[in-house]
CSV table of C-alpha atoms in Angstrom, one decimal:
chain,number,residue,atom,x,y,z
A,1,MET,CA,52.9,-36.2,99.9
A,2,GLY,CA,51.8,-33.6,102.5
A,3,SER,CA,51.8,-30.4,100.2
A,4,ILE,CA,52.4,-30.0,96.4
A,5,LEU,CA,53.9,-26.0,95.5
A,6,SER,CA,54.1,-25.7,92.1
A,7,THR,CA,55.9,-23.0,90.4
A,8,ALA,CA,56.1,-23.7,86.7
A,9,ALA,CA,53.7,-22.5,83.4
A,10,ASP,CA,50.9,-24.3,81.9
A,11,ARG,CA,52.4,-26.8,79.8
A,12,GLY,CA,50.2,-25.0,76.7
A,13,ARG,CA,51.8,-21.3,77.7
A,14,GLU,CA,55.5,-22.0,78.0
A,15,LYS,CA,58.3,-23.7,75.4
A,16,ILE,CA,60.6,-26.2,78.1
A,17,THR,CA,63.6,-26.8,75.8
A,18,ASN,CA,65.7,-29.2,78.7
A,19,VAL,CA,64.7,-30.8,82.1
A,20,SER,CA,67.2,-33.6,84.2
A,21,LEU,CA,65.3,-36.4,86.2
A,22,GLY,CA,68.5,-36.6,87.9
A,23,MET,CA,68.4,-35.3,91.5
A,24,ILE,CA,69.2,-32.4,93.2
A,25,VAL,CA,71.6,-32.8,96.5
A,26,LEU,CA,71.7,-30.4,99.5
A,27,ASP,CA,75.8,-31.0,100.3
A,28,GLU,CA,77.7,-30.1,103.1
A,29,LEU,CA,80.9,-30.0,102.1
A,30,ARG,CA,84.0,-31.0,104.6
A,31,PHE,CA,87.6,-29.2,104.6
A,32,PRO,CA,90.5,-30.1,106.1
A,33,GLY,CA,91.0,-27.3,108.7
A,34,LYS,CA,88.4,-25.2,107.3
A,35,GLU,CA,84.9,-24.4,108.3
A,36,PRO,CA,82.0,-26.9,107.0
A,37,LEU,CA,79.7,-25.6,104.2
A,38,TYR,CA,76.1,-26.3,104.3
A,39,ASP,CA,72.7,-26.5,101.6
A,40,VAL,CA,75.2,-26.3,99.0
A,41,PRO,CA,73.1,-27.4,95.6
A,42,GLY,CA,74.4,-30.3,93.9
A,43,GLY,CA,73.3,-33.8,92.4
A,44,SER,CA,73.0,-34.3,88.9
A,45,GLY,CA,69.9,-32.9,88.6
A,46,LEU,CA,71.2,-29.4,89.8
A,47,TYR,CA,74.5,-29.6,87.1
A,48,SER,CA,73.0,-31.1,84.2
A,49,THR,CA,70.7,-28.3,84.7
A,50,VAL,CA,73.6,-25.7,85.3
A,51,GLY,CA,74.9,-26.9,81.9
A,52,SER,CA,71.9,-26.6,79.8
A,53,ARG,CA,71.0,-23.2,81.5
A,54,ILE,CA,75.0,-22.0,80.7
A,55,VAL,CA,73.9,-22.6,76.9
A,56,LEU,CA,70.5,-21.1,77.6
A,57,SER,CA,70.9,-18.2,78.2
A,58,GLY,CA,69.2,-14.8,78.9
A,59,ALA,CA,65.2,-14.7,77.6
A,60,ARG,CA,65.8,-18.9,77.2
A,61,SER,CA,66.6,-19.3,80.4
A,62,LYS,CA,62.8,-19.7,81.3
A,63,GLU,CA,63.2,-23.0,78.6
A,64,VAL,CA,65.5,-24.7,80.9
A,65,GLY,CA,62.8,-26.8,83.3
A,66,CYS,CA,64.2,-27.8,87.1
A,67,ILE,CA,61.9,-29.9,89.3
A,68,VAL,CA,62.6,-30.0,93.0
A,69,MET,CA,62.1,-33.0,95.1
A,70,ALA,CA,62.2,-31.3,98.3
A,71,GLY,CA,62.1,-32.4,101.8
A,72,ARG,CA,60.2,-30.1,104.7
A,73,ASP,CA,63.7,-29.3,105.2
A,74,PHE,CA,64.3,-27.6,102.0
A,75,PRO,CA,65.9,-24.2,102.4
A,76,ASP,CA,64.2,-20.9,100.6
A,77,ALA,CA,67.8,-20.0,100.1
A,78,VAL,CA,68.3,-22.7,97.7
A,79,LEU,CA,64.9,-22.1,95.5
A,80,ASP,CA,65.6,-18.4,95.8
A,81,LEU,CA,69.0,-18.9,94.1
A,82,PHE,CA,67.3,-21.1,91.3
A,83,ARG,CA,65.0,-18.3,90.4
A,84,ARG,CA,67.7,-15.9,90.1
A,85,TRP,CA,69.0,-18.2,87.2
A,86,GLY,CA,65.3,-17.9,85.6
A,87,LEU,CA,64.5,-21.2,85.6
A,88,ASN,CA,61.3,-23.1,85.0
A,89,LEU,CA,60.4,-24.3,88.6
A,90,LEU,CA,58.5,-26.8,89.6
A,91,VAL,CA,59.0,-27.7,93.1
A,92,ASN,CA,57.6,-30.7,95.3
A,93,LYS,CA,57.5,-30.6,98.9
A,94,ASP,CA,57.0,-32.9,100.7
A,95,LEU,CA,55.9,-32.3,104.5
A,96,LYS,CA,56.5,-35.7,105.9
A,97,ARG,CA,60.1,-36.0,104.4
A,98,LEU,CA,63.8,-34.8,104.5
A,99,SER,CA,65.0,-33.3,101.5
A,100,THR,CA,68.2,-34.9,99.9
A,101,ARG,CA,71.4,-34.3,101.9
A,102,GLY,CA,75.1,-35.8,101.1
A,103,LEU,CA,78.1,-35.3,102.6
A,104,LEU,CA,81.4,-34.7,100.9
A,105,GLN,CA,84.6,-34.9,102.7
A,106,TYR,CA,87.3,-33.5,101.1
A,107,GLU,CA,91.0,-34.8,101.3
A,108,GLY,CA,94.3,-32.5,100.6
A,109,VAL,CA,94.6,-28.9,100.0
A,110,ASP,CA,93.9,-29.5,96.4
A,111,PHE,CA,90.3,-31.3,96.6
A,112,ASP,CA,91.5,-33.7,94.3
A,113,LYS,CA,90.2,-36.3,97.2
A,114,LYS,CA,86.9,-36.9,98.0
A,115,THR,CA,84.4,-39.1,99.8
A,116,SER,CA,80.6,-38.7,99.2
A,117,LYS,CA,77.4,-40.2,101.2
A,118,TYR,CA,74.0,-39.6,101.5
A,119,VAL,CA,72.8,-38.4,104.5
A,120,ASN,CA,69.3,-38.4,104.2
A,121,PRO,CA,67.1,-41.3,101.9
A,122,PRO,CA,67.3,-39.6,98.2
A,123,ILE,CA,64.5,-38.8,96.7
A,124,GLN,CA,64.7,-39.3,93.2
A,125,PRO,CA,62.3,-38.2,90.7
A,126,THR,CA,60.2,-40.1,88.0
A,127,PRO,CA,58.4,-39.1,85.1
A,128,ASN,CA,55.2,-39.4,87.1
A,129,ASP,CA,56.3,-36.2,89.2
A,130,LEU,CA,55.7,-34.1,86.3
A,131,LYS,CA,52.3,-34.8,85.3
A,132,GLY,CA,49.9,-31.8,84.6
A,133,SER,CA,53.1,-29.3,84.6
A,134,ALA,CA,54.9,-27.5,81.7
A,135,LEU,CA,58.1,-29.9,82.3
A,136,LEU,CA,56.6,-33.0,81.1
A,137,GLY,CA,56.4,-31.2,77.2
A,138,SER,CA,60.1,-31.0,77.1
A,139,LEU,CA,62.0,-31.2,73.8
A,140,ASN,CA,64.8,-32.9,76.1
A,141,PHE,CA,65.1,-34.9,79.0
A,142,HIS,CA,68.4,-36.0,80.7
A,143,PHE,CA,68.1,-38.9,83.0
A,144,LEU,CA,70.6,-40.0,85.5
A,145,ALA,CA,69.7,-43.8,86.3
A,146,SER,CA,70.0,-47.6,86.5
A,147,PRO,CA,69.1,-49.7,83.1
A,148,ARG,CA,66.2,-51.4,85.4
A,149,ASP,CA,64.6,-47.8,85.6
A,150,MET,CA,65.3,-46.9,82.5
A,151,GLU,CA,62.9,-49.3,81.4
A,152,LYS,CA,60.6,-47.9,83.8
A,153,PHE,CA,61.3,-44.5,82.8
A,154,VAL,CA,61.0,-44.2,79.1
A,155,PRO,CA,57.6,-45.8,78.7
A,156,GLN,CA,56.1,-44.4,81.6
A,157,LEU,CA,58.0,-40.5,80.1
A,158,LEU,CA,55.8,-41.3,76.7
A,159,GLU,CA,52.7,-42.6,78.1
A,160,LEU,CA,52.4,-39.5,80.1
A,161,ARG,CA,53.3,-37.3,76.7
A,162,ALA,CA,50.4,-39.1,75.0
A,163,ALA,CA,47.8,-39.0,77.8
A,164,GLU,CA,48.2,-35.3,77.5
A,165,GLY,CA,48.3,-35.7,73.6
A,166,ILE,CA,51.9,-34.5,73.5
A,167,SER,CA,53.1,-36.7,70.2
A,168,THR,CA,56.5,-36.0,69.6
A,169,ARG,CA,59.2,-38.1,70.8
A,170,PRO,CA,62.2,-36.2,72.8
A,171,LEU,CA,65.7,-36.6,72.7
A,172,LEU,CA,66.4,-39.3,75.5
A,173,VAL,CA,69.6,-38.8,77.4
A,174,TRP,CA,71.1,-41.1,79.4
A,175,GLU,CA,74.0,-41.1,82.4
A,176,PRO,CA,73.9,-44.1,83.8
A,177,ALA,CA,73.7,-44.4,87.5
A,178,PRO,CA,77.4,-45.3,88.9
A,179,LEU,CA,76.6,-47.5,91.4
A,180,SER,CA,74.5,-49.6,88.2
A,181,CYS,CA,78.2,-49.9,86.3
A,182,VAL,CA,79.6,-52.9,87.8
A,183,ALA,CA,80.6,-55.7,85.9
A,184,GLY,CA,78.0,-58.5,84.5
A,185,SER,CA,76.0,-55.4,83.8
A,186,ARG,CA,76.5,-55.1,80.5
A,187,ASP,CA,74.1,-57.2,78.7
A,188,ALA,CA,71.3,-54.8,81.1
A,189,HIS,CA,73.1,-51.8,79.5
A,190,LEU,CA,72.7,-52.6,76.4
A,191,LYS,CA,69.4,-52.7,76.0
A,192,ALA,CA,68.1,-50.3,78.2
A,193,ALA,CA,70.5,-48.0,75.8
A,194,LYS,CA,68.0,-49.1,72.7
A,195,LEU,CA,65.5,-47.2,74.5
A,196,VAL,CA,67.6,-43.6,74.5
A,197,ASP,CA,69.0,-41.8,71.8
A,198,VAL,CA,72.0,-41.1,73.6
A,199,TYR,CA,74.3,-43.1,76.1
A,200,SER,CA,76.7,-41.2,77.9
A,201,PRO,CA,78.9,-43.1,80.6
A,202,ASN,CA,82.3,-41.2,81.8
A,203,HIS,CA,85.2,-43.4,81.1
A,204,GLN,CA,85.5,-44.8,84.6
A,205,GLU,CA,81.3,-46.3,84.7
A,206,LEU,CA,82.5,-47.9,81.0
A,207,ILE,CA,85.3,-49.9,82.3
A,208,ALA,CA,83.8,-50.9,85.5
A,209,THR,CA,80.9,-52.2,82.8
A,210,PHE,CA,82.3,-53.5,80.1
A,211,GLN,CA,85.6,-54.7,82.0
A,212,SER,CA,85.9,-58.1,84.4
A,213,GLU,CA,86.4,-58.0,87.7
A,214,GLU,CA,89.9,-60.1,87.1
A,215,GLU,CA,90.4,-58.0,84.0
A,216,ARG,CA,90.4,-54.5,86.2
A,217,ASN,CA,92.7,-56.2,88.6
A,218,GLU,CA,95.7,-57.8,86.4
A,219,ASP,CA,96.5,-53.9,86.3
A,220,PRO,CA,94.7,-51.1,88.3
A,221,THR,CA,96.7,-48.2,87.9
A,222,ARG,CA,97.0,-48.8,84.3
A,223,GLU,CA,96.5,-45.2,82.5
A,224,LEU,CA,93.3,-44.3,81.2
A,225,GLU,CA,93.9,-46.0,77.9
A,226,LEU,CA,91.3,-43.9,74.7
A,227,ALA,CA,91.4,-46.8,72.6
A,228,VAL,CA,89.9,-49.1,75.0
A,229,ILE,CA,87.5,-46.9,75.0
A,230,GLU,CA,86.9,-46.1,71.7
A,231,ARG,CA,86.7,-49.6,71.4
A,232,TYR,CA,83.6,-50.2,73.7
A,233,ALA,CA,81.9,-46.7,72.1
A,234,TYR,CA,81.9,-49.0,68.7
A,235,GLU,CA,80.9,-52.1,70.7
A,236,ILE,CA,77.6,-49.8,72.0
A,237,LEU,CA,77.2,-48.7,69.0
A,238,GLU,CA,76.9,-51.6,67.3
A,239,SER,CA,74.7,-52.8,69.4
A,240,GLY,CA,72.2,-50.7,68.6
A,241,VAL,CA,71.8,-46.3,70.9
A,242,GLY,CA,67.9,-45.8,70.0
A,243,PRO,CA,64.8,-47.2,68.6
A,244,ASP,CA,65.9,-47.3,65.4
A,245,GLY,CA,70.0,-47.7,66.0
A,246,GLN,CA,70.8,-44.2,65.5
A,247,GLY,CA,71.6,-42.8,68.0
A,248,VAL,CA,75.2,-41.9,69.8
A,249,VAL,CA,77.5,-42.6,72.4
A,250,ILE,CA,79.3,-40.3,74.5
A,251,ILE,CA,82.2,-41.0,77.0
A,252,ARG,CA,82.6,-38.4,79.3
A,253,CYS,CA,86.7,-39.0,79.8
A,254,GLY,CA,87.5,-36.5,83.3
A,255,ALA,CA,91.0,-34.2,82.5
A,256,HIS,CA,91.1,-36.6,78.8
A,257,GLY,CA,88.0,-35.0,77.1
A,258,SER,CA,85.6,-37.0,75.8
A,259,LEU,CA,84.5,-38.8,72.8
A,260,ALA,CA,81.4,-39.0,70.4
A,261,VAL,CA,80.7,-41.9,67.7
A,262,SER,CA,77.4,-43.0,66.0
A,263,ARG,CA,76.9,-44.6,63.2
A,264,THR,CA,77.5,-41.6,60.8
A,265,TYR,CA,80.2,-39.8,63.0
A,266,PRO,CA,83.6,-41.7,63.6
A,267,ALA,CA,84.9,-41.5,66.6
A,268,ARG,CA,86.5,-38.0,67.7
A,269,ARG,CA,88.3,-36.9,70.5
A,270,PHE,CA,87.3,-33.6,72.0
A,271,PRO,CA,89.8,-32.0,74.5
A,272,PRO,CA,88.5,-30.4,77.7
A,273,PHE,CA,88.2,-26.4,78.3
A,274,HIS,CA,90.9,-26.5,80.5
A,275,SER,CA,93.8,-28.6,80.8
A,276,GLY,CA,93.9,-30.8,84.4
A,277,ALA,CA,97.1,-28.6,85.1
A,278,SER,CA,95.1,-25.3,84.4
A,279,PRO,CA,95.2,-22.9,88.0
A,280,LYS,CA,91.2,-22.6,87.1
A,281,VAL,CA,90.9,-26.5,88.1
A,282,VAL,CA,89.3,-26.2,91.5
A,283,ASP,CA,87.2,-28.9,91.9
A,284,ALA,CA,85.3,-31.7,88.8
A,285,THR,CA,82.1,-31.7,90.9
A,286,GLY,CA,79.6,-32.0,88.2
A,287,ALA,CA,81.3,-31.5,85.6
A,288,GLY,CA,80.4,-34.3,84.0
A,289,ASN,CA,76.5,-33.8,84.7
A,290,CYS,CA,77.3,-29.7,83.2
A,291,PHE,CA,78.5,-30.9,80.1
A,292,LEU,CA,75.4,-33.1,79.6
A,293,GLY,CA,73.1,-30.6,80.2
A,294,GLY,CA,75.3,-28.1,77.5
A,295,PHE,CA,75.5,-31.1,75.3
A,296,THR,CA,71.7,-31.7,75.3
A,297,ALA,CA,70.7,-28.0,74.7
A,298,THR,CA,72.6,-27.8,71.6
A,299,TYR,CA,72.2,-31.6,70.0
A,300,GLY,CA,68.8,-31.5,71.0
A,301,GLU,CA,68.3,-28.0,68.3
A,302,SER,CA,70.6,-28.7,65.7
A,303,ARG,CA,71.8,-32.0,65.4
A,304,ASP,CA,75.8,-31.4,64.8
A,305,LEU,CA,77.9,-34.0,67.0
A,306,THR,CA,80.8,-31.4,67.0
A,307,GLU,CA,78.6,-28.5,68.0
A,308,ALA,CA,76.3,-29.8,71.0
A,309,MET,CA,80.1,-31.4,71.7
A,310,ILE,CA,82.0,-27.9,71.8
A,311,SER,CA,78.6,-27.1,74.0
A,312,GLY,CA,79.1,-29.8,76.3
A,313,SER,CA,82.9,-29.0,77.1
A,314,VAL,CA,82.4,-25.6,77.4
A,315,ALA,CA,79.8,-26.2,79.6
A,316,ALA,CA,81.6,-28.5,81.8
A,317,SER,CA,84.5,-25.8,82.1
A,318,TYR,CA,82.3,-23.3,84.6
A,319,ALA,CA,81.9,-26.4,86.8
A,320,VAL,CA,85.0,-27.0,87.4
A,321,GLU,CA,86.7,-23.7,88.6
A,322,GLN,CA,85.2,-23.0,91.8
A,323,ILE,CA,83.4,-25.9,95.1
A,324,GLY,CA,80.3,-25.6,94.1
A,325,PRO,CA,77.6,-24.6,91.2
A,326,PRO,CA,79.3,-21.2,89.2
A,327,LYS,CA,78.3,-18.0,89.7
A,328,VAL,CA,76.2,-15.8,87.2
A,329,ALA,CA,75.8,-11.8,86.7
A,330,ILE,CA,74.6,-9.7,83.9
A,331,VAL,CA,77.1,-7.2,82.7
A,332,ASP,CA,77.1,-4.2,80.8
A,333,GLY,CA,74.2,-6.2,79.4
A,334,VAL,CA,75.6,-9.5,79.1
A,335,GLU,CA,75.1,-12.2,80.7
A,336,ARG,CA,78.8,-14.1,82.0
A,337,TRP,CA,78.9,-16.9,84.0
A,338,ASN,CA,81.9,-16.7,86.8
A,339,ASP,CA,82.8,-13.2,84.7
A,340,GLU,CA,82.7,-14.2,81.3
A,341,GLU,CA,80.6,-14.7,78.6
A,342,TYR,CA,79.9,-18.6,77.1
A,343,LEU,CA,80.3,-16.9,73.4
A,344,SER,CA,83.5,-16.2,73.9
A,345,ARG,CA,84.7,-19.4,75.9
A,346,VAL,CA,82.6,-21.1,72.5
A,347,HIS,CA,84.9,-19.2,69.8
A,348,VAL,CA,88.2,-19.6,72.0
A,349,TYR,CA,87.1,-23.5,72.4
A,350,GLN,CA,86.8,-23.4,68.5
A,351,GLN,CA,89.9,-22.1,67.6
A,352,ARG,CA,91.8,-24.6,69.6
A,353,ILE,CA,89.9,-28.1,67.7
A,354,ALA,CA,90.0,-26.3,64.5
A,355,ASP,CA,93.9,-25.9,64.8
A,356,MET,CA,94.3,-29.8,66.1
A,357,ASP,CA,92.4,-30.9,63.0
């Protein structure tokens, strides 16, 4: 690399709870009849980090590690935003490259349809990029990667930790890369799922992975069948998630909510915090990543699936309320995202699912 700037603390001095090895992308957003927006931070790594940060509030914000793979053009203003969030920041800047940039083209006035593409070649962080930093010692890791990459990343991460005297195994949460979820990839996904503790595709990725082209083409307009999603989740579970087979399957189903199942936790569905018809819902971009960040922060600590699903559902609710990431402010000494305290939403959601039981 041309030069590396690290603002993360020494590993021995700080506790890191969550780190995402998804990418942070600088997006250009184009809308019908409006001026485009530039340098909007996005990507799976960004939104997973936001989800973790929403849950780990106040003084715990430094427990959220954030790795930024920056090119020479990465804006200082975006790094300043991350610093204002109180993240434990590791910036790897390569002066010979351009930053990961995307173009999102929105269609219609409701922002419900969009196309996206990379403008520059993406820079994917790997466990090697954490070497020597506080972030390597994180208790929990979120990945967005293909099965092939997971077979490289997990051993690499564990070997790097062992070399630095970190003997504990972290919680590993895998969100499969969408482009790896294709017909014929089922066996590769099942094999890689044995390496992690939580396997979490969304419902579209699950269908793309587990159904053949012929099955999907039979009726491409068919509505989501939650019974089918549940059946596939049990198939994954029976194949084995985690080194001991005791891992968790989480299926994120967008406006239909989410589903959790493990060998000791029968399949349970959780509604979204905001219904699809809610005027609060502006843009669902990043909601699934945000869900996993919130889920991971709680599950890594409590190993309580219900509590973690609540955290994920509430964290995701902030992601959908605007274009780009939510905003945080301290009001009367209380941290509020989009003008609302995280715990107040947790209480609302807890009551909602209690009423459903």
